[in-house]
mmCIF file of C-alpha atoms in Angstrom:
data_model
loop_
_atom_site.group_PDB
_atom_site.id
_atom_site.type_symbol
_atom_site.label_atom_id
_atom_site.label_comp_id
_atom_site.label_asym_id
_atom_site.label_seq_id
_atom_site.Cartn_x
_atom_site.Cartn_y
_atom_site.Cartn_z
ATOM 1 C CA MET A 25 1.376 -26.438 11.943
ATOM 2 C CA ARG A 26 1.596 -24.191 8.930
ATOM 3 C CA ARG A 27 4.126 -25.140 6.267
ATOM 4 C CA CYS A 28 5.885 -21.771 6.722
ATOM 5 C CA ARG A 29 6.508 -22.542 10.418
ATOM 6 C CA ALA A 30 8.354 -25.709 9.407
ATOM 7 C CA GLU A 31 10.439 -23.657 6.950
ATOM 8 C CA TYR A 32 11.463 -21.214 9.693
ATOM 9 C CA GLU A 33 12.441 -24.061 12.023
ATOM 10 C CA ASN A 34 14.537 -25.959 9.445
ATOM 11 C CA PRO A 35 18.195 -24.737 9.353
ATOM 12 C CA ASN A 36 18.487 -26.083 5.790
ATOM 13 C CA ASP A 37 15.702 -23.806 4.540
ATOM 14 C CA ARG A 38 16.437 -20.252 3.373
ATOM 15 C CA ARG A 39 13.590 -18.924 5.538
ATOM 16 C CA PHE A 40 15.369 -20.167 8.678
ATOM 17 C CA HIS A 41 17.905 -17.368 8.188
ATOM 18 C CA ALA A 42 15.336 -14.686 7.339
ATOM 19 C CA GLU A 43 14.142 -12.138 9.878
ATOM 20 C CA PRO A 44 10.635 -11.250 8.668
ATOM 21 C CA LEU A 45 7.710 -13.602 8.274
ATOM 22 C CA ALA A 46 6.822 -13.335 4.615
ATOM 23 C CA CYS A 47 4.408 -16.203 4.124
ATOM 24 C CA PRO A 48 1.485 -15.275 1.843
ATOM 25 C CA GLN A 49 -0.983 -16.782 4.354
ATOM 26 C CA CYS A 50 0.340 -15.453 7.673
ATOM 27 C CA GLY A 51 2.828 -12.750 6.683
ATOM 28 C CA PRO A 52 2.158 -9.084 5.897
ATOM 29 C CA GLN A 53 -0.966 -8.307 3.897
ATOM 30 C CA LEU A 54 -1.494 -5.383 1.530
ATOM 31 C CA SER A 55 -4.088 -2.801 2.531
ATOM 32 C CA PHE A 56 -4.880 0.784 1.529
ATOM 33 C CA VAL A 57 -6.410 2.964 4.227
ATOM 34 C CA THR A 58 -8.123 6.329 3.701
ATOM 35 C CA PRO A 59 -10.618 8.301 5.806
ATOM 36 C CA ALA A 60 -13.294 6.769 3.564
ATOM 37 C CA GLY A 61 -12.346 3.198 4.450
ATOM 38 C CA CYS A 62 -9.945 0.353 3.827
ATOM 39 C CA SER A 63 -9.346 -1.895 0.840
ATOM 40 C CA THR A 64 -7.194 -5.012 0.713
ATOM 41 C CA ALA A 65 -5.302 -7.212 -1.740
ATOM 42 C CA GLU A 66 -5.577 -6.266 -5.433
ATOM 43 C CA ALA A 67 -8.085 -3.479 -4.703
ATOM 44 C CA ALA A 68 -5.506 -1.925 -2.339
ATOM 45 C CA LEU A 69 -2.856 -1.903 -5.041
ATOM 46 C CA GLN A 70 -5.271 -0.390 -7.559
ATOM 47 C CA ALA A 71 -6.316 2.288 -5.035
ATOM 48 C CA CYS A 72 -2.680 3.177 -4.365
ATOM 49 C CA VAL A 73 -1.868 3.500 -8.065
ATOM 50 C CA ALA A 74 -4.994 5.610 -8.627
ATOM 51 C CA ALA A 75 -4.023 7.934 -5.760
ATOM 52 C CA LEU A 76 -0.531 8.379 -7.195
ATOM 53 C CA LEU A 77 -1.947 9.112 -10.649
ATOM 54 C CA ARG A 78 -4.229 11.749 -9.079
ATOM 55 C CA GLY A 79 -1.126 13.476 -7.737
ATOM 56 C CA GLU A 80 -1.546 12.391 -4.131
ATOM 57 C CA ILE A 81 1.265 11.457 -1.757
ATOM 58 C CA VAL A 82 1.026 7.913 -0.381
ATOM 59 C CA ALA A 83 2.690 6.710 2.833
ATOM 60 C CA VAL A 84 3.812 3.071 2.680
ATOM 61 C CA ASN A 85 4.472 1.386 6.016
ATOM 62 C CA GLY A 86 7.479 -0.894 5.609
ATOM 63 C CA VAL A 87 9.799 -2.827 7.907
ATOM 64 C CA GLY A 88 12.029 0.222 8.457
ATOM 65 C CA GLY A 89 9.266 2.809 8.824
ATOM 66 C CA TYR A 90 7.301 4.831 6.308
ATOM 67 C CA HIS A 91 8.229 5.575 2.698
ATOM 68 C CA LEU A 92 6.489 8.538 1.074
ATOM 69 C CA LEU A 93 5.573 8.003 -2.572
ATOM 70 C CA CYS A 94 4.504 10.396 -5.295
ATOM 71 C CA ASP A 95 4.526 10.433 -9.086
ATOM 72 C CA ALA A 96 8.024 11.637 -10.051
ATOM 73 C CA THR A 97 6.643 12.926 -13.357
ATOM 74 C CA ASN A 98 4.123 15.187 -11.601
ATOM 75 C CA ALA A 99 5.799 18.521 -10.726
ATOM 76 C CA ALA A 100 2.967 19.561 -8.392
ATOM 77 C CA SER A 101 3.248 16.293 -6.424
ATOM 78 C CA ILE A 102 6.997 16.689 -6.091
ATOM 79 C CA ALA A 103 6.626 20.312 -4.959
ATOM 80 C CA ARG A 104 4.039 19.293 -2.354
ATOM 81 C CA LEU A 105 6.243 16.464 -1.073
ATOM 82 C CA ARG A 106 9.255 18.801 -0.871
ATOM 83 C CA ALA A 107 7.173 21.371 1.032
ATOM 84 C CA CYS A 108 5.797 18.795 3.458
ATOM 85 C CA LYS A 109 9.238 17.316 4.109
ATOM 86 C CA HIS A 110 11.008 20.713 4.214
ATOM 87 C CA ARG A 111 13.426 19.495 1.514
ATOM 88 C CA PRO A 112 13.426 22.258 -1.102
ATOM 89 C CA HIS A 113 16.713 21.172 -2.711
ATOM 90 C CA LYS A 114 17.944 17.923 -1.170
ATOM 91 C CA PRO A 115 17.728 14.971 -3.577
ATOM 92 C CA LEU A 116 14.794 12.582 -3.328
ATOM 93 C CA ALA A 117 15.101 8.861 -3.966
ATOM 94 C CA LEU A 118 13.507 7.555 -7.144
ATOM 95 C CA MET A 119 12.242 4.087 -8.000
ATOM 96 C CA PHE A 120 12.088 3.002 -11.616
ATOM 97 C CA PRO A 121 10.105 0.157 -13.166
ATOM 98 C CA TRP A 122 12.127 -2.826 -14.381
ATOM 99 C CA ARG A 123 12.537 -2.399 -18.129
ATOM 100 C CA GLY A 124 14.897 -4.175 -20.523
ATOM 101 C CA ALA A 125 17.166 -7.166 -20.069
ATOM 102 C CA ASP A 126 19.062 -5.727 -17.094
ATOM 103 C CA GLY A 127 16.172 -3.627 -15.730
ATOM 104 C CA LEU A 128 17.907 -0.305 -16.406
ATOM 105 C CA GLU A 129 16.300 0.754 -19.693
ATOM 106 C CA ARG A 130 14.064 3.367 -18.028
ATOM 107 C CA VAL A 131 16.904 4.534 -15.755
ATOM 108 C CA ARG A 132 19.110 5.169 -18.809
ATOM 109 C CA ALA A 133 16.293 7.146 -20.445
ATOM 110 C CA GLU A 134 15.961 9.506 -17.458
ATOM 111 C CA LEU A 135 19.477 9.696 -16.002
ATOM 112 C CA GLU A 136 23.070 9.771 -17.123
ATOM 113 C CA VAL A 137 24.596 6.481 -16.045
ATOM 114 C CA ASP A 138 28.062 5.161 -16.753
ATOM 115 C CA SER A 139 29.241 1.553 -16.546
ATOM 116 C CA GLN A 140 30.222 1.932 -12.867
ATOM 117 C CA THR A 141 26.751 3.249 -11.973
ATOM 118 C CA GLU A 142 25.115 0.444 -13.953
ATOM 119 C CA ALA A 143 27.226 -2.139 -12.125
ATOM 120 C CA LEU A 144 26.227 -0.678 -8.743
ATOM 121 C CA LEU A 145 22.534 -0.596 -9.652
ATOM 122 C CA CYS A 146 22.672 -4.245 -10.736
ATOM 123 C CA ASP A 147 24.613 -5.339 -7.637
ATOM 124 C CA PRO A 148 22.609 -7.575 -5.268
ATOM 125 C CA MET A 149 23.158 -5.016 -2.478
ATOM 126 C CA ARG A 150 21.272 -2.370 -4.533
ATOM 127 C CA PRO A 151 23.056 0.654 -3.009
ATOM 128 C CA ILE A 152 21.709 4.186 -3.320
ATOM 129 C CA VAL A 153 23.557 5.854 -6.190
ATOM 130 C CA ALA A 154 23.733 9.556 -7.093
ATOM 131 C CA ALA A 155 23.102 10.183 -10.794
ATOM 132 C CA ALA A 156 22.873 13.297 -12.955
ATOM 133 C CA PRO A 157 19.654 14.051 -14.860
ATOM 134 C CA ALA A 158 19.398 13.299 -18.542
ATOM 135 C CA GLN A 159 16.072 15.048 -19.216
ATOM 136 C CA GLY A 160 15.424 17.841 -16.780
ATOM 137 C CA PHE A 161 15.229 16.014 -13.457
ATOM 138 C CA GLN A 162 17.066 17.584 -10.567
ATOM 139 C CA VAL A 163 20.058 15.578 -9.377
ATOM 140 C CA CYS A 164 18.493 12.603 -7.664
ATOM 141 C CA LEU A 165 19.205 9.374 -5.867
ATOM 142 C CA ILE A 166 18.119 6.077 -7.306
#
């Protein structure tokens, strides 16, 4: 029996209360699929990053469906995503890299955030929050 199976069967283990199987051995594995082929593990991550840097749109299959990713600093990528999704003006969600002690350094550089917004973004529930642009972004969700 795999160690993870024992964790999911033990009511005193945090995994007992979790829905998805997230074990590194038997849980989801990272892969990057293109018409040219498939890469896995670290090569998959590198291929995804390279595609984003080339201005491509990447579909990530998650638990709740697909998430479409593009480089938010690439105007052509954003325009293509908006055209494909028929969302010419509706806000798009943004993800920011963790920077600074509370993780919001990059968010503060790009968006106007007050103390209430900061508190929401640092909340364990991580709700979607509307924020005004600080440097030319359209109003967006983070």
